[in-house]
Short mmCIF file of C-alpha atoms in Angstrom, two decimals:
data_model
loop_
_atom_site.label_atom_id
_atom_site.label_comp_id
_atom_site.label_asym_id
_atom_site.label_seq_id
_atom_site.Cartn_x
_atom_site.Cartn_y
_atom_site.Cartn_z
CA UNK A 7 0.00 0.00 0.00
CA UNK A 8 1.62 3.44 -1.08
CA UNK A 9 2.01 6.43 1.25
CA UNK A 10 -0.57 9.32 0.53
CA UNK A 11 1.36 12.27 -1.29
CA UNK A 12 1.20 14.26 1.37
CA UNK A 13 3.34 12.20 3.48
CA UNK A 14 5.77 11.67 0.83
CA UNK A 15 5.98 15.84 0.86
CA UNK A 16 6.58 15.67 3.84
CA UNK A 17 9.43 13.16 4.36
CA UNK A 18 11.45 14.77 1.48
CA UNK A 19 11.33 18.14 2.75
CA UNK A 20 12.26 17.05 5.94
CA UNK A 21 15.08 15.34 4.60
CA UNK A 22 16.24 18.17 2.48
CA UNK A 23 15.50 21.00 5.54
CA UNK A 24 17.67 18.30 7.91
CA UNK A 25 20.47 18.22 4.77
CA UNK A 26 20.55 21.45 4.38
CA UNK A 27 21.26 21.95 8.06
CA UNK A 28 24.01 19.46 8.36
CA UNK A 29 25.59 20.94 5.46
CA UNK A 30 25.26 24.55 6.90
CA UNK A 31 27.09 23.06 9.96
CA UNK A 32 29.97 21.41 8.11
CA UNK A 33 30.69 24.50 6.47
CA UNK A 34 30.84 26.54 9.77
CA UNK A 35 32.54 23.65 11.49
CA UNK A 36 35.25 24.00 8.29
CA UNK A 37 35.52 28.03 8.55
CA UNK A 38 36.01 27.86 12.52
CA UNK A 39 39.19 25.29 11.74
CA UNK A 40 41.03 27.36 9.09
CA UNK A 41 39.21 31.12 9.41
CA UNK A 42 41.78 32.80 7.22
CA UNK A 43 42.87 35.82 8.63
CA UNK A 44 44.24 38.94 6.15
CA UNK A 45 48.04 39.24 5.73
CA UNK A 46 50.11 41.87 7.07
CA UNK A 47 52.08 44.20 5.41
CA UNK A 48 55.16 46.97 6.80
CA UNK A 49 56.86 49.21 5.18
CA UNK A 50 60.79 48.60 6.24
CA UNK A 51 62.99 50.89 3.92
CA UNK A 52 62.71 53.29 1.37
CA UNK A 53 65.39 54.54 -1.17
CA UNK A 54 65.29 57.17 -3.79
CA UNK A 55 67.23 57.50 -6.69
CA UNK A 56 65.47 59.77 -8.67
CA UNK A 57 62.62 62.63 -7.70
CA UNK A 58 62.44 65.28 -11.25
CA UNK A 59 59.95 67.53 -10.27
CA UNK A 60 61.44 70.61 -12.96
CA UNK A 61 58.90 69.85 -15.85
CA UNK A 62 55.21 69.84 -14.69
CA UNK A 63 52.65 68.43 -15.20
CA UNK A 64 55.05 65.58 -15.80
CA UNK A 65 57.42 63.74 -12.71
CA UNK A 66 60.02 61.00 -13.46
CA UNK A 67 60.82 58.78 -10.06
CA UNK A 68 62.75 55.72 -9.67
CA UNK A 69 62.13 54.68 -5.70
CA UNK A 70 62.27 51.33 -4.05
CA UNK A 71 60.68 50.28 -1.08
CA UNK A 72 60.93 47.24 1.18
CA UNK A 73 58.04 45.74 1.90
CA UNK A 74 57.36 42.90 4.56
CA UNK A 75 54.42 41.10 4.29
CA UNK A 76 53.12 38.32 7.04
CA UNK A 77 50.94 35.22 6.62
CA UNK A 78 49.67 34.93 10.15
CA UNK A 79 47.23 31.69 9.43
CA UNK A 80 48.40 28.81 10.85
CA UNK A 81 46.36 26.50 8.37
CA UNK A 82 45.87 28.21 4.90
CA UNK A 83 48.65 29.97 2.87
CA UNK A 84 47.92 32.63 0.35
CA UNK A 85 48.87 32.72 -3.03
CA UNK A 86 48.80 36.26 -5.33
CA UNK A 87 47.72 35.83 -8.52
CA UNK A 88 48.39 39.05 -10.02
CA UNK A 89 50.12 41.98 -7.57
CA UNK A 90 51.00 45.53 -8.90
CA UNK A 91 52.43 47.75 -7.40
CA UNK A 92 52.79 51.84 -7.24
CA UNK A 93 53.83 54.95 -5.17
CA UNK A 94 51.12 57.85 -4.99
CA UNK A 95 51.19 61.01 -3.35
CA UNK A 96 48.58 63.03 -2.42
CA UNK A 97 46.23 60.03 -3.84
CA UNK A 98 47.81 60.87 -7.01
CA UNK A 99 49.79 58.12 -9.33
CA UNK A 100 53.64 59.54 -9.28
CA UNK A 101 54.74 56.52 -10.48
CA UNK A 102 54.02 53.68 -13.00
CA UNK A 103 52.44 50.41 -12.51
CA UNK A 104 54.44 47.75 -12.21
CA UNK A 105 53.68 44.35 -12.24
CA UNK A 106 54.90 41.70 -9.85
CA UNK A 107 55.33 38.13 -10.06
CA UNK A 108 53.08 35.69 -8.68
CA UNK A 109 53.73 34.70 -5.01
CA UNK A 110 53.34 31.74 -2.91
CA UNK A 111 52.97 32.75 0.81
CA UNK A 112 52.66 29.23 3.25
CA UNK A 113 51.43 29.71 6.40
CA UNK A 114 52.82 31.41 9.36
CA UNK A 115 55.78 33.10 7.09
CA UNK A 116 57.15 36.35 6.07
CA UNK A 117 58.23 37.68 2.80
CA UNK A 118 59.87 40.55 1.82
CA UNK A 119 59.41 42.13 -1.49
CA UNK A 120 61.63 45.29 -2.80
CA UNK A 121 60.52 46.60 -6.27
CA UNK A 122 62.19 49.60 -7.68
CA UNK A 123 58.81 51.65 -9.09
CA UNK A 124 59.43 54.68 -10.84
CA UNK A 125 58.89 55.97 -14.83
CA UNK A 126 59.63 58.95 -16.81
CA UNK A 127 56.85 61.15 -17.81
CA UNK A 128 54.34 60.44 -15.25
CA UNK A 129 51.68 63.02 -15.33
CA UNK A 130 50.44 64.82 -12.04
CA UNK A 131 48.35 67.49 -11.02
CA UNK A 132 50.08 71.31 -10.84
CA UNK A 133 49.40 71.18 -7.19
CA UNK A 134 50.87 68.10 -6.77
CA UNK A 135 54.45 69.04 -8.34
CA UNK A 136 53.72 71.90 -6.23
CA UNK A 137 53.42 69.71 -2.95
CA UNK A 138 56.03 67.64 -3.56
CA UNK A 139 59.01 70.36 -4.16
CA UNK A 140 57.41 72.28 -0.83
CA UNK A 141 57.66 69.27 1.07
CA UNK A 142 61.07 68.13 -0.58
CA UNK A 143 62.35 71.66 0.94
CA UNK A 144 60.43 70.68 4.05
CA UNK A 145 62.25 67.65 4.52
CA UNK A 146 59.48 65.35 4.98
CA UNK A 147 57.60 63.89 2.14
CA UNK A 148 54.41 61.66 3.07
CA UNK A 149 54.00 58.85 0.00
CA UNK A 150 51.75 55.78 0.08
CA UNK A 151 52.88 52.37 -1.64
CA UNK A 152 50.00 50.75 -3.19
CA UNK A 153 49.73 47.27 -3.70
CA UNK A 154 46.62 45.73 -5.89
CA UNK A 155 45.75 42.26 -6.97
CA UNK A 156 43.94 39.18 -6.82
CA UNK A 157 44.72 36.30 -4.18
CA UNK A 158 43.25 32.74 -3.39
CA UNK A 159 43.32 31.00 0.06
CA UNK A 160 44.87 27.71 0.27
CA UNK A 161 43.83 24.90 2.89
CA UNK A 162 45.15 21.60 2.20
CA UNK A 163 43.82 20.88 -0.98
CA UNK A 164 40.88 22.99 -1.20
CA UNK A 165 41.22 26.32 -3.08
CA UNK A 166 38.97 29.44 -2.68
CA UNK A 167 37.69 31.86 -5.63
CA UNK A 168 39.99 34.74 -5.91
CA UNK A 169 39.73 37.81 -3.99
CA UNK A 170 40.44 41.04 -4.77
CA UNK A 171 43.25 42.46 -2.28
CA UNK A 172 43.71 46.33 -2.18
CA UNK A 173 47.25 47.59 0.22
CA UNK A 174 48.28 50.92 0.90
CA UNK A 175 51.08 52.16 2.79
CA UNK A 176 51.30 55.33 3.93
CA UNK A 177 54.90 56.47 5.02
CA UNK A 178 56.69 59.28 5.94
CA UNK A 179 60.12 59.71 4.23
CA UNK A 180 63.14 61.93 5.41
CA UNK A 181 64.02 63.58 2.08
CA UNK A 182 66.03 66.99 0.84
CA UNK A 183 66.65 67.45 -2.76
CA UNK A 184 69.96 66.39 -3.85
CA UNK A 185 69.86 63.25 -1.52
CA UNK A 186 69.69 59.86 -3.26
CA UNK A 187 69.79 56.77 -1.67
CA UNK A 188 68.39 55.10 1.35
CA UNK A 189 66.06 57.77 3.21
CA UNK A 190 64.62 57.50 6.60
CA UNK A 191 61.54 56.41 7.16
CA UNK A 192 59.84 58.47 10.26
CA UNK A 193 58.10 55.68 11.61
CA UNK A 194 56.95 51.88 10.83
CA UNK A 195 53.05 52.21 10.41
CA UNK A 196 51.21 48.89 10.03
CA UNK A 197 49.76 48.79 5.78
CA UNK A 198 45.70 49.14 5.65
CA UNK A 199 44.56 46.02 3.90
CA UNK A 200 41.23 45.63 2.58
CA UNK A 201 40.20 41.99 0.68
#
């Protein structure tokens, strides 16, 4: 003798409601283990070789910065897709994009990067030529390094959908005009990082 339909209704939607719930607590169960947490990023040293500020609206640089960056999950390790990298002032562009090569970052490690950014013929606001030779006589110049790219989490096997990663480091560099080289940074802020 066959069930009436309405008991058959009932029996598969409590099986896919009590489905549905197990598989809701797997998944938390899973992100509780190996919660990936953002990485870290400092700014360590900063050299300039080359600041031309004498033919606005255009600015040629060539500055390198070392950047540490810190994978502080113990379970999943990042890797970076696609990373570029430039130096802005006054949320202006003062120096090209430059692309980076993909990076592998296991877990609980630290990696230091140190591309030289820079370009001829960058073009910048008036006022921020302007800034930058007042604050080059000033002696302190505030930059930001920006990082942008895609990353994917890692946990054992299992790989996540790429993210979107967005860095910026704003620093505070010693600098008078004439002076190339390593320049001191005035402070060691943490980097903002937003995924």
């Amino acid at each position: 003798m066959a069930s009436p339909p309405g008991n058959t209704r009932r029996a598969l939607c409590t099986f896919i409601t009590i489905f549905l719930l197990l598989a809701g607590l797997a998944v938390l169960i899973v992100w509780l283990i190996y919660r990936p947490h953002k990485p870290r990023f400092t700014v360590l040293g900063a050299a300039i070789y080359d600041l031309n500020t004498t033919s606005p609206p255009f600015i040629s640089t060539s500055m390198q910065f070392t950047l540490v960056t810190r994978n502080p999950n113990r379970r999943v390790s990042i890797m970076y897709d696609k990373l570029t990298a430039y130096v802005s002032y006054r949320n202006q562009a003062i120096t090209s994009s430059l692309a980076l090569p993909p990076l592998y970052h296991a877990t609980k490690s630290t990696v230091a990067l140190s591309p030289v950014l820079g370009g001829a013929g960058v073009p910048v606001s008036v006022e921020a030529t302007n800034g930058l030779v007042m604050d080059e006589a000033y002696g302190v110049v505030a930059l930001s390094v920006v990082l942008l790219g895609r990353l994917r989490w890692k946990a054992g096997v299992i790989y996540t959908g790429r993210y979107g990663v967005y860095v910026k480091c704003d620093v505070w560099v010693g600098l008078k005009k004439g002076i190339v080289g390593q320049v001191p940074l005035l402070g060691s802020p943490q980097c903002k990082v937003d995924i």
